[in-house]
Short mmCIF file of C-alpha atoms in Angstrom, two decimals:
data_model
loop_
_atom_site.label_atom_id
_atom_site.label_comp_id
_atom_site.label_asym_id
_atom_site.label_seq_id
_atom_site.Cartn_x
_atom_site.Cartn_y
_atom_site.Cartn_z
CA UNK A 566 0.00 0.00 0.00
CA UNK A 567 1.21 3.74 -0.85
CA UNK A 568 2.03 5.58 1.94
CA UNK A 569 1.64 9.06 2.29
CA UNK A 570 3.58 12.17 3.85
CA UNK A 571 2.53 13.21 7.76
CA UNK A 572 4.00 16.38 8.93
CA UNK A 573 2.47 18.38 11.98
CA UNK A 574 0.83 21.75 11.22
CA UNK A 575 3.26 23.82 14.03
CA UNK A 576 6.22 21.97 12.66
CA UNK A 577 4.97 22.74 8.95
CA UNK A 578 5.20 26.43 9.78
CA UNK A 579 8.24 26.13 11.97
CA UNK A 580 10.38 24.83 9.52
CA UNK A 581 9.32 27.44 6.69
CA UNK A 582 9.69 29.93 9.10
CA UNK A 583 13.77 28.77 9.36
CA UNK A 584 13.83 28.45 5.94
CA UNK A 585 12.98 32.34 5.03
CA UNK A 586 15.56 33.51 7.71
CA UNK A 587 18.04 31.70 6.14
CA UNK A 588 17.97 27.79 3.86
CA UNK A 589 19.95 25.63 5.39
CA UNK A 590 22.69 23.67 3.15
CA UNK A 591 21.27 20.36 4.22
CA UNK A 592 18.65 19.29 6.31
CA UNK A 593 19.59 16.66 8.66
CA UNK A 594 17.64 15.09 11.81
CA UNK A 595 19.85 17.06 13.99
CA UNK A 596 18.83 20.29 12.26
CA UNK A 597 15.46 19.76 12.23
CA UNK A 598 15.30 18.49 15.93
CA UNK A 599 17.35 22.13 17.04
CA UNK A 600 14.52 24.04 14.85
CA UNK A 601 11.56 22.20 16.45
CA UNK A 602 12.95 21.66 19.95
CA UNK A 603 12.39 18.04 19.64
CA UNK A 604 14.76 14.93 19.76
CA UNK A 605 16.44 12.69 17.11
CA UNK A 606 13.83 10.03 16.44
CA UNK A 607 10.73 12.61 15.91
CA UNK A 608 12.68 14.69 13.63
CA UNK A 609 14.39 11.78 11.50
CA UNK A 610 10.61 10.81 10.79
CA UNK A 611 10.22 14.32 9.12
CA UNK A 612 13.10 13.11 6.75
CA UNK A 613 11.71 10.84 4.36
CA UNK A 614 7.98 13.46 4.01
CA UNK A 615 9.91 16.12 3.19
CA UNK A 616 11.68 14.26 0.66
CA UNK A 617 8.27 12.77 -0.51
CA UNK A 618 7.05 16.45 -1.10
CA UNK A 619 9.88 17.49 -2.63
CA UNK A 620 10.77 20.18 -0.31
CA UNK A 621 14.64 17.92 -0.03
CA UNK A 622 16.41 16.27 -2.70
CA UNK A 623 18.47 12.94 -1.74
CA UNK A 624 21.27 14.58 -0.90
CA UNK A 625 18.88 16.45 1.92
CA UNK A 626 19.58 19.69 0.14
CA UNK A 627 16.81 22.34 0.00
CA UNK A 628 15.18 22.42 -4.04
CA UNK A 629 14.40 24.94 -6.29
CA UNK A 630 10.40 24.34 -4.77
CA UNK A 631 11.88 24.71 -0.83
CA UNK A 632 12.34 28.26 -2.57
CA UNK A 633 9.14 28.84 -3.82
CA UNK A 634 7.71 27.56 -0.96
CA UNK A 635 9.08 29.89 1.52
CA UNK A 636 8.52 32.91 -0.47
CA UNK A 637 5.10 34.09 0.56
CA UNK A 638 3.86 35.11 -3.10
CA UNK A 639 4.88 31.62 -4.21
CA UNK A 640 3.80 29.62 -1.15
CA UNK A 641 0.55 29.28 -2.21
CA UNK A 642 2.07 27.95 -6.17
CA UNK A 643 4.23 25.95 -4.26
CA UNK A 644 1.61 24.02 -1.99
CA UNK A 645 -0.37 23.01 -5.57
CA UNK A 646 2.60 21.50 -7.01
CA UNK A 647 2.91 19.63 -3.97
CA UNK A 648 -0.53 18.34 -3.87
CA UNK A 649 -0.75 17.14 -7.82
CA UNK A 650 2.88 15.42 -7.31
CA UNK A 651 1.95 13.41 -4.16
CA UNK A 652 -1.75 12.70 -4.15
CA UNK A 653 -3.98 10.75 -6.58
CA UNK A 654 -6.34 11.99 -8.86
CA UNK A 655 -9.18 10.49 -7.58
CA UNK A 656 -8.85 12.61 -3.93
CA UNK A 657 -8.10 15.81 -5.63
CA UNK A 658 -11.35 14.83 -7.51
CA UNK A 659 -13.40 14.17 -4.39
CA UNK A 660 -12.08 16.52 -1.93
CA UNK A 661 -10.86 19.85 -3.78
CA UNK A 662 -11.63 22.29 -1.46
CA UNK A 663 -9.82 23.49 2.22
CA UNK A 664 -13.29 22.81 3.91
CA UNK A 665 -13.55 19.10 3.18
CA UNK A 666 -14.77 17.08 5.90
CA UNK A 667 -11.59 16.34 7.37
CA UNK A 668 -13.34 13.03 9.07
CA UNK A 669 -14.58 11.65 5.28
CA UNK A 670 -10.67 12.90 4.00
CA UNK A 671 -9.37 10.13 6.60
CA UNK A 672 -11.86 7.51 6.07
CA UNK A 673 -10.18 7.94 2.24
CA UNK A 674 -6.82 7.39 3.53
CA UNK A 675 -7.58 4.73 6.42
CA UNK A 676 -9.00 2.68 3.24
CA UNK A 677 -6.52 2.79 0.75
CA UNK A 678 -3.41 2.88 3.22
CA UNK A 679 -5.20 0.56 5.42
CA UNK A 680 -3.89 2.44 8.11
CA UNK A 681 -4.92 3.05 11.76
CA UNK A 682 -6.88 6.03 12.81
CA UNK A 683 -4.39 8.54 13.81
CA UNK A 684 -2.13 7.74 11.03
CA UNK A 685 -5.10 8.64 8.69
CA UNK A 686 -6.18 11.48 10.50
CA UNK A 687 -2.64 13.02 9.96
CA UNK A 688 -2.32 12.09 6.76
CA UNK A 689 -5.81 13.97 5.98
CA UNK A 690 -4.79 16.95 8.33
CA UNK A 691 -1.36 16.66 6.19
CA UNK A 692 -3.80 17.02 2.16
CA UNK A 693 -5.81 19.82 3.86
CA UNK A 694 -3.07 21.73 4.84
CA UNK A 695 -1.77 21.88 1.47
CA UNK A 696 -5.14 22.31 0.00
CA UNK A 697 -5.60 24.95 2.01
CA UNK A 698 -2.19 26.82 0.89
CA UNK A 699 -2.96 29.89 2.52
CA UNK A 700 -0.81 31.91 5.18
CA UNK A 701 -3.31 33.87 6.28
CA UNK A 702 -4.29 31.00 8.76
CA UNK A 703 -0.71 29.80 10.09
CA UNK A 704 -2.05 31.29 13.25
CA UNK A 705 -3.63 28.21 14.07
CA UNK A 706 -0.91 26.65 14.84
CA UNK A 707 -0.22 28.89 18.10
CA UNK A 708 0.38 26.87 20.60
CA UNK A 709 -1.61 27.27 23.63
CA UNK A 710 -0.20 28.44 26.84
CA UNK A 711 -0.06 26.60 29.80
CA UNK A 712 -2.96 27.15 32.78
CA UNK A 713 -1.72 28.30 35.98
CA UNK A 714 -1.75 24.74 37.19
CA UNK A 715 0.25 23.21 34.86
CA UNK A 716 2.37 26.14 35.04
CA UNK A 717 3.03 25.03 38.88
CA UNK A 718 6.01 23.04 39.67
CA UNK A 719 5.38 19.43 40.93
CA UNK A 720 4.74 18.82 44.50
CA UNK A 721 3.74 22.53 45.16
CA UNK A 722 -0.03 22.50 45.81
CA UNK A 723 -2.43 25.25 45.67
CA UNK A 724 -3.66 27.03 48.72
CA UNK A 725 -6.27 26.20 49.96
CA UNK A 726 -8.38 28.64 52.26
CA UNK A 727 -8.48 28.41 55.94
CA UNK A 728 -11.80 27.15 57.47
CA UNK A 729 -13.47 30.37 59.31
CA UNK A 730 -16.19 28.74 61.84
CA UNK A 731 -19.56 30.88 61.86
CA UNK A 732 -19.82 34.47 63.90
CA UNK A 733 -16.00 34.97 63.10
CA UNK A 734 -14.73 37.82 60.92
CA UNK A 735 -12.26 37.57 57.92
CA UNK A 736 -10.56 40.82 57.62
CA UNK A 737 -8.27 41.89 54.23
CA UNK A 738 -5.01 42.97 54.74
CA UNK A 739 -3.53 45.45 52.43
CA UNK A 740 -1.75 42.76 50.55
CA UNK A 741 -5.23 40.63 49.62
CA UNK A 742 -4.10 37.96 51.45
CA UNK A 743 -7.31 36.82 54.17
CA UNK A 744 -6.37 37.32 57.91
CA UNK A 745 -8.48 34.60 59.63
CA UNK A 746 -9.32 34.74 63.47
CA UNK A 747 -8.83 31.18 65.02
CA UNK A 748 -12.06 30.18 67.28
CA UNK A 749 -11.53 29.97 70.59
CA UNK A 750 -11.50 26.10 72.62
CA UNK A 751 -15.53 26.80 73.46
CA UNK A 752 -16.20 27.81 69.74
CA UNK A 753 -14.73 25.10 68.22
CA UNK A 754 -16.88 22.38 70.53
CA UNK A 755 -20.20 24.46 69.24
CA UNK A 756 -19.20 23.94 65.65
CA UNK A 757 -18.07 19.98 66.18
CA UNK A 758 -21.68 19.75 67.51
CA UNK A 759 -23.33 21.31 64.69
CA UNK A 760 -25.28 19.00 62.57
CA UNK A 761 -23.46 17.57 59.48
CA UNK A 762 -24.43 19.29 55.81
CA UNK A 763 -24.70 22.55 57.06
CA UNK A 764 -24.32 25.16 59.79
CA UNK A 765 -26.33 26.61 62.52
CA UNK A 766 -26.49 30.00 63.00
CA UNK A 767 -26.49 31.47 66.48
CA UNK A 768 -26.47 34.68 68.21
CA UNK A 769 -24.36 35.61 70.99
CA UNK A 770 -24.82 38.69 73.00
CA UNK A 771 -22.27 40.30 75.38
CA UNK A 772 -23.80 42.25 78.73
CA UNK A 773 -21.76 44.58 80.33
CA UNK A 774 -22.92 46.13 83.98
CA UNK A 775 -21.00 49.25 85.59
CA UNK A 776 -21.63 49.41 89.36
CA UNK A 777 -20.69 52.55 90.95
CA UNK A 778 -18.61 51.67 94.17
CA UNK A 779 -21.04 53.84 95.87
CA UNK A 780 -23.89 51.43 95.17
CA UNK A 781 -25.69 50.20 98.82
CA UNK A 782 -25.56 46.08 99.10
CA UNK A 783 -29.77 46.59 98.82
CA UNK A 784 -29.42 48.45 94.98
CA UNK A 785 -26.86 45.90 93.57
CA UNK A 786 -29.43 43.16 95.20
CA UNK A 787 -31.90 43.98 92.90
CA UNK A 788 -29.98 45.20 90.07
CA UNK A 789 -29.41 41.23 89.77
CA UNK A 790 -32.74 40.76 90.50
CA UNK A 791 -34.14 42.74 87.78
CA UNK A 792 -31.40 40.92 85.07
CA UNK A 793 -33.12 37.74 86.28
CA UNK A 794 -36.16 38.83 85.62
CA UNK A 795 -36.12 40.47 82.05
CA UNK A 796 -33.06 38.41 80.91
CA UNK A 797 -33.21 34.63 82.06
CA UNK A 798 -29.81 33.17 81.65
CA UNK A 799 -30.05 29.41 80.73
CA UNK A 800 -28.76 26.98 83.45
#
């Protein structure tokens, strides 16, 4: 079965890119793995699809269509000379335009390569690219940047926020970074004995009582008597 040049979209663009700042007298694996960052096996499998597009000669030398190909008035030239020299009639026939269904453009190569499914998906994405032959959408190929998480080095973990038990106050310092107030022994025991899957508020009320030191034994008698009587403390 024919087999059919797979080259990755970034490393597509990558490699032109190197090619305008300056062609490189031959294009070896170790080349190509310094231009894509990558290491010696990956980038001797880009050997033999260049060569099958006839962007290298044998002698891994650039040819006269590397040229046109990294010019960006002939890129376009370039990418249709590739397409009728590599790819048979009958799928130029079926899928000529860049908005093929790139899913029916692999089920074509999966069943005249044989192939498995990624190999045929990349060897669609590879025809589409090329039918496509515009630079206007190399953007695609940005790379997207890593989240903050994966950003984070291993074993560091996120923080996490401190529990703050119910009737305490969070306060922001000037830095945004949350202060929190610890509960006290007593405060702690009322939140253990909260039911489980949710909390229950309460209210707690501080009295405060200034007796003059000229008060009689009779008037502090029933100042007590009288908090008895309209406040009832709980035994």
């Amino acid at each position: 079965m024919k087999g059919y040049p797979k080259i990755p979209r970034a490393n597509w663009f990558a490699i032109r890119e190197r090619f305008k700042s300056k062609p490189p007298g031959e294009v070896t694996a170790s080349y190509l793995a310094s231009v894509l960052s990558i290491n010696l096996p990956s980038a001797k499998n880009l050997i033999s699809p260049l060569k099958a597009l006839g962007l290298i000669g044998e002698d891994n030398r650039p040819t006269d269509l590397a040229f046109d190909w990294r010019h960006d008035d002939t890129y376009s030239e370039a990418c249709h000379r590739m397409l009728d020299a590599t790819y048979p009639q009958e799928l130029r026939d079926l899928f000529s335009q860049p908005d093929s269904s790139p899913q029916a453009v692999a089920t074509w190569f999966s069943r005249h390569t044989r192939g498995g499914d990624a190999a045929s998906k990349a060897n669609a994405a590879m025809y589409l690219l090329l039918l496509e032959a515009d630079l206007s959408k190399k953007e695609l190929t940005k790379v997207r940047k890593p989240s903050a998480a994966e950003q984070r080095p291993a074993g560091l973990k996120a923080a996490v926020p401190k529990f703050t038990p119910p009737g305490k106050s969070v306060r922001q310092a000037t830095n945004s970074k949350p202060v929190v107030n610890h509960p006290t022994d007593l405060e702690a025991a009322e939140v253990a004995q909260q039911p489980k899957g949710g909390f229950s508020p309460k209210l707690h009320v501080d009295i405060q009582i200034h007796i003059s030191p000229d008060s009689s034994a009779e008037q502090i008698d029933k100042i007590f008597e009288s908090m008895a009587k309209h406040l009832p403390l709980k035994g």
